[in-house]
PDB file of C-alpha atoms in Angstrom:
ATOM      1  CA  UNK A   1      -4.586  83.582 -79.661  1.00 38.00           C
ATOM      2  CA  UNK A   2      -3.316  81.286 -77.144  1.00 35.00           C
ATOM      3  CA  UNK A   3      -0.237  82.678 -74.979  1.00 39.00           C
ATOM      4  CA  UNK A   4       2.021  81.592 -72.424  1.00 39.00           C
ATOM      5  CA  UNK A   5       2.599  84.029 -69.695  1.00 39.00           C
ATOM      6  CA  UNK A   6       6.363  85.223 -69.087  1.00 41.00           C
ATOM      7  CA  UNK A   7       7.997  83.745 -65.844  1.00 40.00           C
ATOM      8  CA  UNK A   8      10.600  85.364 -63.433  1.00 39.00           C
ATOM      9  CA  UNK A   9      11.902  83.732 -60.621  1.00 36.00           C
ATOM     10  CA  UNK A  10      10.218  86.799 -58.171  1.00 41.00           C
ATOM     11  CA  UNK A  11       7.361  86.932 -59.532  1.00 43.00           C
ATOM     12  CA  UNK A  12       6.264  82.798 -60.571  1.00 38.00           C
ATOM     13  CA  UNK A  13       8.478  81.081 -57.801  1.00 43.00           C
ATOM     14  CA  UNK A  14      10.032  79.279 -60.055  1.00 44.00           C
ATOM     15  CA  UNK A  15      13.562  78.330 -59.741  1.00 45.00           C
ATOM     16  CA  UNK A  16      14.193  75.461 -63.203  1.00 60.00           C
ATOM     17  CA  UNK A  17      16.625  77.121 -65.986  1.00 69.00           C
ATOM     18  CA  UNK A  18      14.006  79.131 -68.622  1.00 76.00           C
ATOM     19  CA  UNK A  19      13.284  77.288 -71.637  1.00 88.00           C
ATOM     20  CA  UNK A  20      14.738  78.689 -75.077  1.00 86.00           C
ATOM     21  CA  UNK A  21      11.423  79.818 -75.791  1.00 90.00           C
ATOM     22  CA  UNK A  22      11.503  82.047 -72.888  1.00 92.00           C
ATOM     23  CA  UNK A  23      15.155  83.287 -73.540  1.00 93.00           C
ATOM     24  CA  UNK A  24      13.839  84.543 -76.664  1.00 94.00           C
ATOM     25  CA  UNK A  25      11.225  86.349 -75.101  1.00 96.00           C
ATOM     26  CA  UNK A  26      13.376  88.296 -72.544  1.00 95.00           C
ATOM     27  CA  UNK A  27      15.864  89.058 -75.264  1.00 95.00           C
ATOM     28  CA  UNK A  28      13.071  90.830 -77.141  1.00 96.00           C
ATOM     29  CA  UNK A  29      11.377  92.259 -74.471  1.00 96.00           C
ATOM     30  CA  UNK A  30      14.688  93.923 -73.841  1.00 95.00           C
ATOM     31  CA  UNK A  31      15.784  94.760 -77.549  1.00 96.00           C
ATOM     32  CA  UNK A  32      12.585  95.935 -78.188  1.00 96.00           C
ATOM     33  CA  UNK A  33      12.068  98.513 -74.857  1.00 95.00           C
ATOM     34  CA  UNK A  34      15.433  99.591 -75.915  1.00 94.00           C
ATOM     35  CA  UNK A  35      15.294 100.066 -79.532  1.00 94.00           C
ATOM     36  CA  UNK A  36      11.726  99.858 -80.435  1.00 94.00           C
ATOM     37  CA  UNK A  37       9.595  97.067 -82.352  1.00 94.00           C
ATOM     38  CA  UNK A  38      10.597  97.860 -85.436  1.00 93.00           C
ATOM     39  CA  UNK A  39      14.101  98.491 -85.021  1.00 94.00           C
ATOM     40  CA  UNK A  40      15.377  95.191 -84.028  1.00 94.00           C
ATOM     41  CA  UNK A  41      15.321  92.225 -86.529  1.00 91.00           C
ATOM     42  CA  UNK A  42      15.179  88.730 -86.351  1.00 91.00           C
ATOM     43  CA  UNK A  43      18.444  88.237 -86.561  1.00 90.00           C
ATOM     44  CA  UNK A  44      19.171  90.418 -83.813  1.00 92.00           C
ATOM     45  CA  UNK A  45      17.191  88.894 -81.431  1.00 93.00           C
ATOM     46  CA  UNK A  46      18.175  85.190 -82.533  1.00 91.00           C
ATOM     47  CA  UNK A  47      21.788  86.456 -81.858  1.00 92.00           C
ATOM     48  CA  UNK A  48      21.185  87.268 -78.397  1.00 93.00           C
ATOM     49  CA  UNK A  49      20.426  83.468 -77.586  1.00 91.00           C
ATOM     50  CA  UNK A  50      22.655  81.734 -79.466  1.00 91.00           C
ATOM     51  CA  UNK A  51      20.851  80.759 -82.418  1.00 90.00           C
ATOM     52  CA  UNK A  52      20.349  82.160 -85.872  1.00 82.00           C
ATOM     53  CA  UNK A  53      17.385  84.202 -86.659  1.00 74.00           C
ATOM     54  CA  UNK A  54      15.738  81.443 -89.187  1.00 79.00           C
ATOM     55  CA  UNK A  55      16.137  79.340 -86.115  1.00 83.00           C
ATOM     56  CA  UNK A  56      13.318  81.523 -83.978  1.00 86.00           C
ATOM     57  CA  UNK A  57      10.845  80.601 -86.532  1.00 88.00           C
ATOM     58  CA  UNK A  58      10.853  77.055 -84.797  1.00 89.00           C
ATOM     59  CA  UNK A  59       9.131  79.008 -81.339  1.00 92.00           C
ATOM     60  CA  UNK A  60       7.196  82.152 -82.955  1.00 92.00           C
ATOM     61  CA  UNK A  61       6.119  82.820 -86.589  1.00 92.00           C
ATOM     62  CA  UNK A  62       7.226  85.971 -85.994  1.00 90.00           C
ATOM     63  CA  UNK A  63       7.981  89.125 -84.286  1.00 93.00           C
ATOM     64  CA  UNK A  64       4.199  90.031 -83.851  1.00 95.00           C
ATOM     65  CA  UNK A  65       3.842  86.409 -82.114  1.00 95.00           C
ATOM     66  CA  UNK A  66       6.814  87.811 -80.022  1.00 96.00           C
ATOM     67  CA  UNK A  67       5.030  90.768 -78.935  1.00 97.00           C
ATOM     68  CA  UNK A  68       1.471  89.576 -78.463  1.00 97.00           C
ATOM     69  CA  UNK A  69       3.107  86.845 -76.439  1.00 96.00           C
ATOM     70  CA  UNK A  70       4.742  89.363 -74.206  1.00 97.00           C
ATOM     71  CA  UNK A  71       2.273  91.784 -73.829  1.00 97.00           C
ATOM     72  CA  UNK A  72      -0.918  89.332 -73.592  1.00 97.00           C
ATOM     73  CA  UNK A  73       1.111  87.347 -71.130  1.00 96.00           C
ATOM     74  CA  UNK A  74       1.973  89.674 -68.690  1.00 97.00           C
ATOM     75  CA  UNK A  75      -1.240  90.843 -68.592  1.00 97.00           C
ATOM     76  CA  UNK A  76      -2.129  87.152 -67.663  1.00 98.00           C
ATOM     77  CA  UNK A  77       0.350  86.773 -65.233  1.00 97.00           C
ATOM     78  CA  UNK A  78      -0.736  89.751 -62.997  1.00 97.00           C
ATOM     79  CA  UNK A  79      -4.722  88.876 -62.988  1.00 98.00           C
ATOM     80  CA  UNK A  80      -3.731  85.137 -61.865  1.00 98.00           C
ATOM     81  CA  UNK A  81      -0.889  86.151 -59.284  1.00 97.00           C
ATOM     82  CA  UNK A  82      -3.495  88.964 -58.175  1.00 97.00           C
ATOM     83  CA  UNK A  83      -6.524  85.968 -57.674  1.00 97.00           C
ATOM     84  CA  UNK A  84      -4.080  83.751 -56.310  1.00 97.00           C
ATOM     85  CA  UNK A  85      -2.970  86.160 -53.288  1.00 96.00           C
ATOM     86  CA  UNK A  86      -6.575  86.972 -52.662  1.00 95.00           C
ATOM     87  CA  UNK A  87      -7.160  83.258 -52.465  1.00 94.00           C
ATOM     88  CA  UNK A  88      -4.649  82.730 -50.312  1.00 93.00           C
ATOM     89  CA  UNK A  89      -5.391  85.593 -48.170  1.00 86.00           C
ATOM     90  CA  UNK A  90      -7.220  84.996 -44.559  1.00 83.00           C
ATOM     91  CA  UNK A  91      -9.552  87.689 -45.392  1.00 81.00           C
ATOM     92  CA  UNK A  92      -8.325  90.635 -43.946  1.00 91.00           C
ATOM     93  CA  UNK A  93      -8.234  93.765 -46.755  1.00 93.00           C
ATOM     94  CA  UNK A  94      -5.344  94.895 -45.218  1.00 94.00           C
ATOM     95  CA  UNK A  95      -3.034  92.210 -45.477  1.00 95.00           C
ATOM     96  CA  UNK A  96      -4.622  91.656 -48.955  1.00 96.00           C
ATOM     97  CA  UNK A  97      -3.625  95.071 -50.242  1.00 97.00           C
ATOM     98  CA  UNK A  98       0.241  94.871 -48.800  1.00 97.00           C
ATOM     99  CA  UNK A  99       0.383  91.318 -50.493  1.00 97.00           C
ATOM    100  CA  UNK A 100      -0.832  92.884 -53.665  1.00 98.00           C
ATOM    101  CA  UNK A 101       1.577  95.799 -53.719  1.00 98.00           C
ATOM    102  CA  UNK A 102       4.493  93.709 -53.093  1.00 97.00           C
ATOM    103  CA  UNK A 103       3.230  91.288 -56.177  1.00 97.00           C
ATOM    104  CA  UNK A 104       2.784  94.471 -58.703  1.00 98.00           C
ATOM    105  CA  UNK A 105       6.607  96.141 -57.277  1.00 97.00           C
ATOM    106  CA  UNK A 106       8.183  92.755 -57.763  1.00 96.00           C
ATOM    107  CA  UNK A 107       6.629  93.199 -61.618  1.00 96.00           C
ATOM    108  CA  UNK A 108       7.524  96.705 -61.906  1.00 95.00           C
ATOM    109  CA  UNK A 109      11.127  96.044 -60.625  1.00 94.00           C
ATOM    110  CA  UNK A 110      11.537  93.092 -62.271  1.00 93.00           C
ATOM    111  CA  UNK A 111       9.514  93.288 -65.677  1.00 94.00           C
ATOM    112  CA  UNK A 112      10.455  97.272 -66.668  1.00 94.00           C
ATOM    113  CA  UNK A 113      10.851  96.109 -70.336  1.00 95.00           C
ATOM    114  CA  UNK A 114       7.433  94.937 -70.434  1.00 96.00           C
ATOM    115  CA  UNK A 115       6.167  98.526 -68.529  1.00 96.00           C
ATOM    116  CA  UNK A 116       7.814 100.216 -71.902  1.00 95.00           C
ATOM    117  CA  UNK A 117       6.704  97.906 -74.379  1.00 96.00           C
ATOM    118  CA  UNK A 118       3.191  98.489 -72.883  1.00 95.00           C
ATOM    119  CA  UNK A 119       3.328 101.774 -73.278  1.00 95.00           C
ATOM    120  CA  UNK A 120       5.222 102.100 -76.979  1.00 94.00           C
ATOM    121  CA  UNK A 121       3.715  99.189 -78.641  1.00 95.00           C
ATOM    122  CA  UNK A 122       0.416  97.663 -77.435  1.00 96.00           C
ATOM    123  CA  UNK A 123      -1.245  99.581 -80.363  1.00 95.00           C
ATOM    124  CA  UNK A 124       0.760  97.316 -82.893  1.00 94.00           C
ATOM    125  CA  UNK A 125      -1.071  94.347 -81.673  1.00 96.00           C
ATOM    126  CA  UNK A 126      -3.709  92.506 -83.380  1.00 95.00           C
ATOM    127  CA  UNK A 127      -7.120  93.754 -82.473  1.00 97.00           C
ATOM    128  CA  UNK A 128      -7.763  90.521 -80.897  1.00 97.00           C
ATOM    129  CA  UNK A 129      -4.777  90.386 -78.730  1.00 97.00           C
ATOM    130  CA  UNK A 130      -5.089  94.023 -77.887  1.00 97.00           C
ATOM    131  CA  UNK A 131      -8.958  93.449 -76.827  1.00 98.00           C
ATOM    132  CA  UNK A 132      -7.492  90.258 -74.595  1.00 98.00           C
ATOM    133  CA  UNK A 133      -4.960  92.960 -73.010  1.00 98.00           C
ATOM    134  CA  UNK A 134      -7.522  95.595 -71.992  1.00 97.00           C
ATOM    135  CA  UNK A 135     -10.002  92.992 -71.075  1.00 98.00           C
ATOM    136  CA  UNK A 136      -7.700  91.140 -68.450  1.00 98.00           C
ATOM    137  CA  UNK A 137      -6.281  94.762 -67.078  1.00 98.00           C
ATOM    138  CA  UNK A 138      -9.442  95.369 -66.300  1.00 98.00           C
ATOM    139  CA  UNK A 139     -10.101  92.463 -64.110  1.00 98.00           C
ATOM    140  CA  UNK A 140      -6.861  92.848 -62.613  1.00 98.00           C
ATOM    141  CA  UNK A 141      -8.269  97.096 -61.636  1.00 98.00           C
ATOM    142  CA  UNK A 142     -11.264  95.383 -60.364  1.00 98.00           C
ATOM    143  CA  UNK A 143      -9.710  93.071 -58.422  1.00 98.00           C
ATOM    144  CA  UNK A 144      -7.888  95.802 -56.718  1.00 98.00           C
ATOM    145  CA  UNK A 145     -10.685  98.103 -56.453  1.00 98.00           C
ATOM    146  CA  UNK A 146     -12.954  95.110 -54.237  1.00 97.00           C
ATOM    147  CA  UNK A 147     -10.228  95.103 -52.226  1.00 97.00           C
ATOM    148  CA  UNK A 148      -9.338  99.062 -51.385  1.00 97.00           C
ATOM    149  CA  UNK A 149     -13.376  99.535 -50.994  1.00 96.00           C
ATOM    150  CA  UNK A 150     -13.624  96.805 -48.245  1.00 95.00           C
ATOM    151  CA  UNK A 151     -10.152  98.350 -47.024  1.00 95.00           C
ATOM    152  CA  UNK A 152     -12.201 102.020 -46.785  1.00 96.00           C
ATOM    153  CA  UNK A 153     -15.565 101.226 -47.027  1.00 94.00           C
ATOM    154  CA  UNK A 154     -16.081 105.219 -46.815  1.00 94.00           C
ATOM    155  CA  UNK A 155     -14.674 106.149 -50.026  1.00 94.00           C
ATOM    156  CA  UNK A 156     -16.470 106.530 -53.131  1.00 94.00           C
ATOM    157  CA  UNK A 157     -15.861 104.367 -56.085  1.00 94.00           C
ATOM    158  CA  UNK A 158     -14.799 107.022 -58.378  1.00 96.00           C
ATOM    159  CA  UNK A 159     -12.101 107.755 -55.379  1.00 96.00           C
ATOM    160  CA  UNK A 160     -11.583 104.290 -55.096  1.00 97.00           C
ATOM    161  CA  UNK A 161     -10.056 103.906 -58.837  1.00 97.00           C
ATOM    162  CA  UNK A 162      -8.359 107.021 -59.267  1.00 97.00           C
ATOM    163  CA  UNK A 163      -6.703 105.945 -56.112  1.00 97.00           C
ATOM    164  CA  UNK A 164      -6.013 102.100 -57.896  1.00 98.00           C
ATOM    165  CA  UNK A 165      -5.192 103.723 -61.070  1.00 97.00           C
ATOM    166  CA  UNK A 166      -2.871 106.294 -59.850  1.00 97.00           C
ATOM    167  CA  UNK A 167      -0.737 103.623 -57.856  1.00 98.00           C
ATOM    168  CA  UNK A 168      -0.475 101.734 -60.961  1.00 98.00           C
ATOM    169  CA  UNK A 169       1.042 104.709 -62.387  1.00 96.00           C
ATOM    170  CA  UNK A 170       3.372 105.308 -59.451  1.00 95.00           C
ATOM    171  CA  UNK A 171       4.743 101.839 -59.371  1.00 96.00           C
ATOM    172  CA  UNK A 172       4.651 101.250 -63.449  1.00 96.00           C
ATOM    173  CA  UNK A 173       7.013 104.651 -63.412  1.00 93.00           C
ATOM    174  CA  UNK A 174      10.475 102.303 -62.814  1.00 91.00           C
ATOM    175  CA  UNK A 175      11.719 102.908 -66.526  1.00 89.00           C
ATOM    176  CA  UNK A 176      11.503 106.148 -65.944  1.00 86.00           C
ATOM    177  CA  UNK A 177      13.271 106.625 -63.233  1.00 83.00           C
ATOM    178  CA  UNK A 178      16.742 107.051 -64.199  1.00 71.00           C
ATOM    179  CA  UNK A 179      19.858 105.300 -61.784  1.00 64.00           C
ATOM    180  CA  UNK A 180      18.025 103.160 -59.763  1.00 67.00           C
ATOM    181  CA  UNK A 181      18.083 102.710 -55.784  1.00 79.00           C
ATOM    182  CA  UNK A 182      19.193  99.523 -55.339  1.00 86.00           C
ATOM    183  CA  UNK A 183      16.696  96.631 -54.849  1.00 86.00           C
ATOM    184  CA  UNK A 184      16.000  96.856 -51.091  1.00 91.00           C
ATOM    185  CA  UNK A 185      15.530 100.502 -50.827  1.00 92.00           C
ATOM    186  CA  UNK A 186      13.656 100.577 -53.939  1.00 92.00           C
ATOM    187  CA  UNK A 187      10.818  98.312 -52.826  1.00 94.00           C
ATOM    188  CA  UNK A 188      10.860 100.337 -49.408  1.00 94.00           C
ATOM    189  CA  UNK A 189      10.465 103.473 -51.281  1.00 94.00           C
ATOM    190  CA  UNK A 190       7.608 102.024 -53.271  1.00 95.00           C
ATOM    191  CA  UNK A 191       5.596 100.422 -50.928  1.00 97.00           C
ATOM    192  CA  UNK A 192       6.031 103.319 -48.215  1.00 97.00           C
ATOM    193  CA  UNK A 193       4.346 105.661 -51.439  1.00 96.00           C
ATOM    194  CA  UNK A 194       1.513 103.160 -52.576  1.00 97.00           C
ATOM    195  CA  UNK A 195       0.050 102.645 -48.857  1.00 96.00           C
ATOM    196  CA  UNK A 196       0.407 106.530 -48.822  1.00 96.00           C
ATOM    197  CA  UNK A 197      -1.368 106.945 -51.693  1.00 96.00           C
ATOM    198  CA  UNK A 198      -4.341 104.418 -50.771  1.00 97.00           C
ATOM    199  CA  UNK A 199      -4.352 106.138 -47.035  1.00 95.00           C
ATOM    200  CA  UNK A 200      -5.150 109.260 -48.517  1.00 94.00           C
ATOM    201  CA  UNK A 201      -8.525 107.644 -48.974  1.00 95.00           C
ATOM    202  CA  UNK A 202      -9.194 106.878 -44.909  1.00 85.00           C
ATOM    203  CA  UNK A 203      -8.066 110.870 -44.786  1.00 66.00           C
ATOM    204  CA  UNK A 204     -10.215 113.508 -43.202  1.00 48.00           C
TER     205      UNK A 204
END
C-alpha cells in the first residue's frame, strides 16, 4: 500500500495550509488516541472537518486506509527526516546525535496521537502495512545505532541498542505524562535526559 506521510509544520518545514486530506488525518489521529479505533465513526470524524462522513470516502475507502495511512506514514516520515539530518550532517557523531534527538522530541511533542495509536492499534493493521511499519522502524533503530557506536566506539552493540531503544521509550512517553511543561522546558527536559541516557555508555 502506497502512503503519504503526515506533515507538521516542526517536523516537515512546511508552512502552506494542510490539504483536506490531511485535516482528516489529524482529526482521526486525535479521535482515535482519544477514543479508540473502533469507537469513533465516520461520521464523527467527517464532522470534525466540516464535511459529512459519506464525503471522506472521496480521500480514504475507509477507516483502515485512515489508520494504515497514519501509522505507515509516520513511520516514513522519521526514517527520511532521520537520513536527511545524517546527510546533512558534517560528519561529526556528535552533532549528528543532538540533531537526531531534537528531530524525534519535535515528533514526540508534536505527534503524541500517533505515539498512542502506535501503541493501541498497530495490531489492527493489515499484515502488509504492519510488516512496512516494523520494517522501516527498524531502519530508523539502525540508523541511530551507526551513529551512537561511532559516538562511543567502546560500547558493545547489545549496549548500544538498549541504549537507542530505551531513549525511544523515554521520549515516546509524552502521552503519558499527564499536564505538560510547557514547550520550551519540555524539550530542555528531554534532551538534557536522552544525552544522559546515551552518556551512560562513555561511563566508567
Amino acid at each position: 500500500m502506497t502512503t503519504t506521510p503526515t506533515p507538521t509544520p516542526s517536523s516537515s518545514g512546511r508552512t502552506d495550509a494542510p490539504t483536506r486530506r490531511e485535516q482528516i488525518l489529524k482529526e482521526a489521529a486525535r479521535l482515535f488516541a482519544e477514543r479508540g479505533f473502533h469507537g469513533v465513526g465516520v461520521d464523527e470524524i467527517g464532522a470534525a472537518v466540516g464535511i459529512s462522513g459519506p464525503g471522506l470516502y472521496r480521500h480514504f475507502p475507509g477507516k483502515d486506509a485512515m489508520l494504515a495511512e497514519l501509522l505507515v506514514g509516520i513511520s516514513e516520515r522519521l526514517l527520511d527526516g532521520g537520513r536527511l539530518r545524517v546527510a546533512e550532517s558534517d560528519g561529526d557523531p556528535r552533532a549528528v546525535l543532538r540533531s537526531l534527538i531534537d528531530g524525534h522530541i519535535d515528533f514526540a511533542l508534536d505527534d503524541r496521537p500517533l505515539i498512542t495509536l502506535h501503541d493501541r492499534e498497530l495490531d489492527r493493521l493489515k499484515d502488509e502495512d504492519r510488516k512496512r511499519v516494523r520494517q522501516l522502524q527498524r531502519q530508523y533503530v539502525e540508523l541511530w545505532v551507526a551513529v551512537v557506536r561511532d559516538l562511543y566506539p567502546g560500547a558493545g552493540e547489545y549496549e548500544v541498542r538498549a541504549a537507542v531503544h530505551a531513549v525511544f521509550g523515554l521520549l515516546n512517553s509524552t502521552p503519558h505524562l499527564g499536564a505538560p511543561l510547557g514547550r520550551e522546558p519540555m524539550e530542555r527536559l528531554l534532551r538534557e535526559l536522552a544525552h544522559g541516557a546515551f552518556g551512560a555508555l562513555g561511563a566508567e
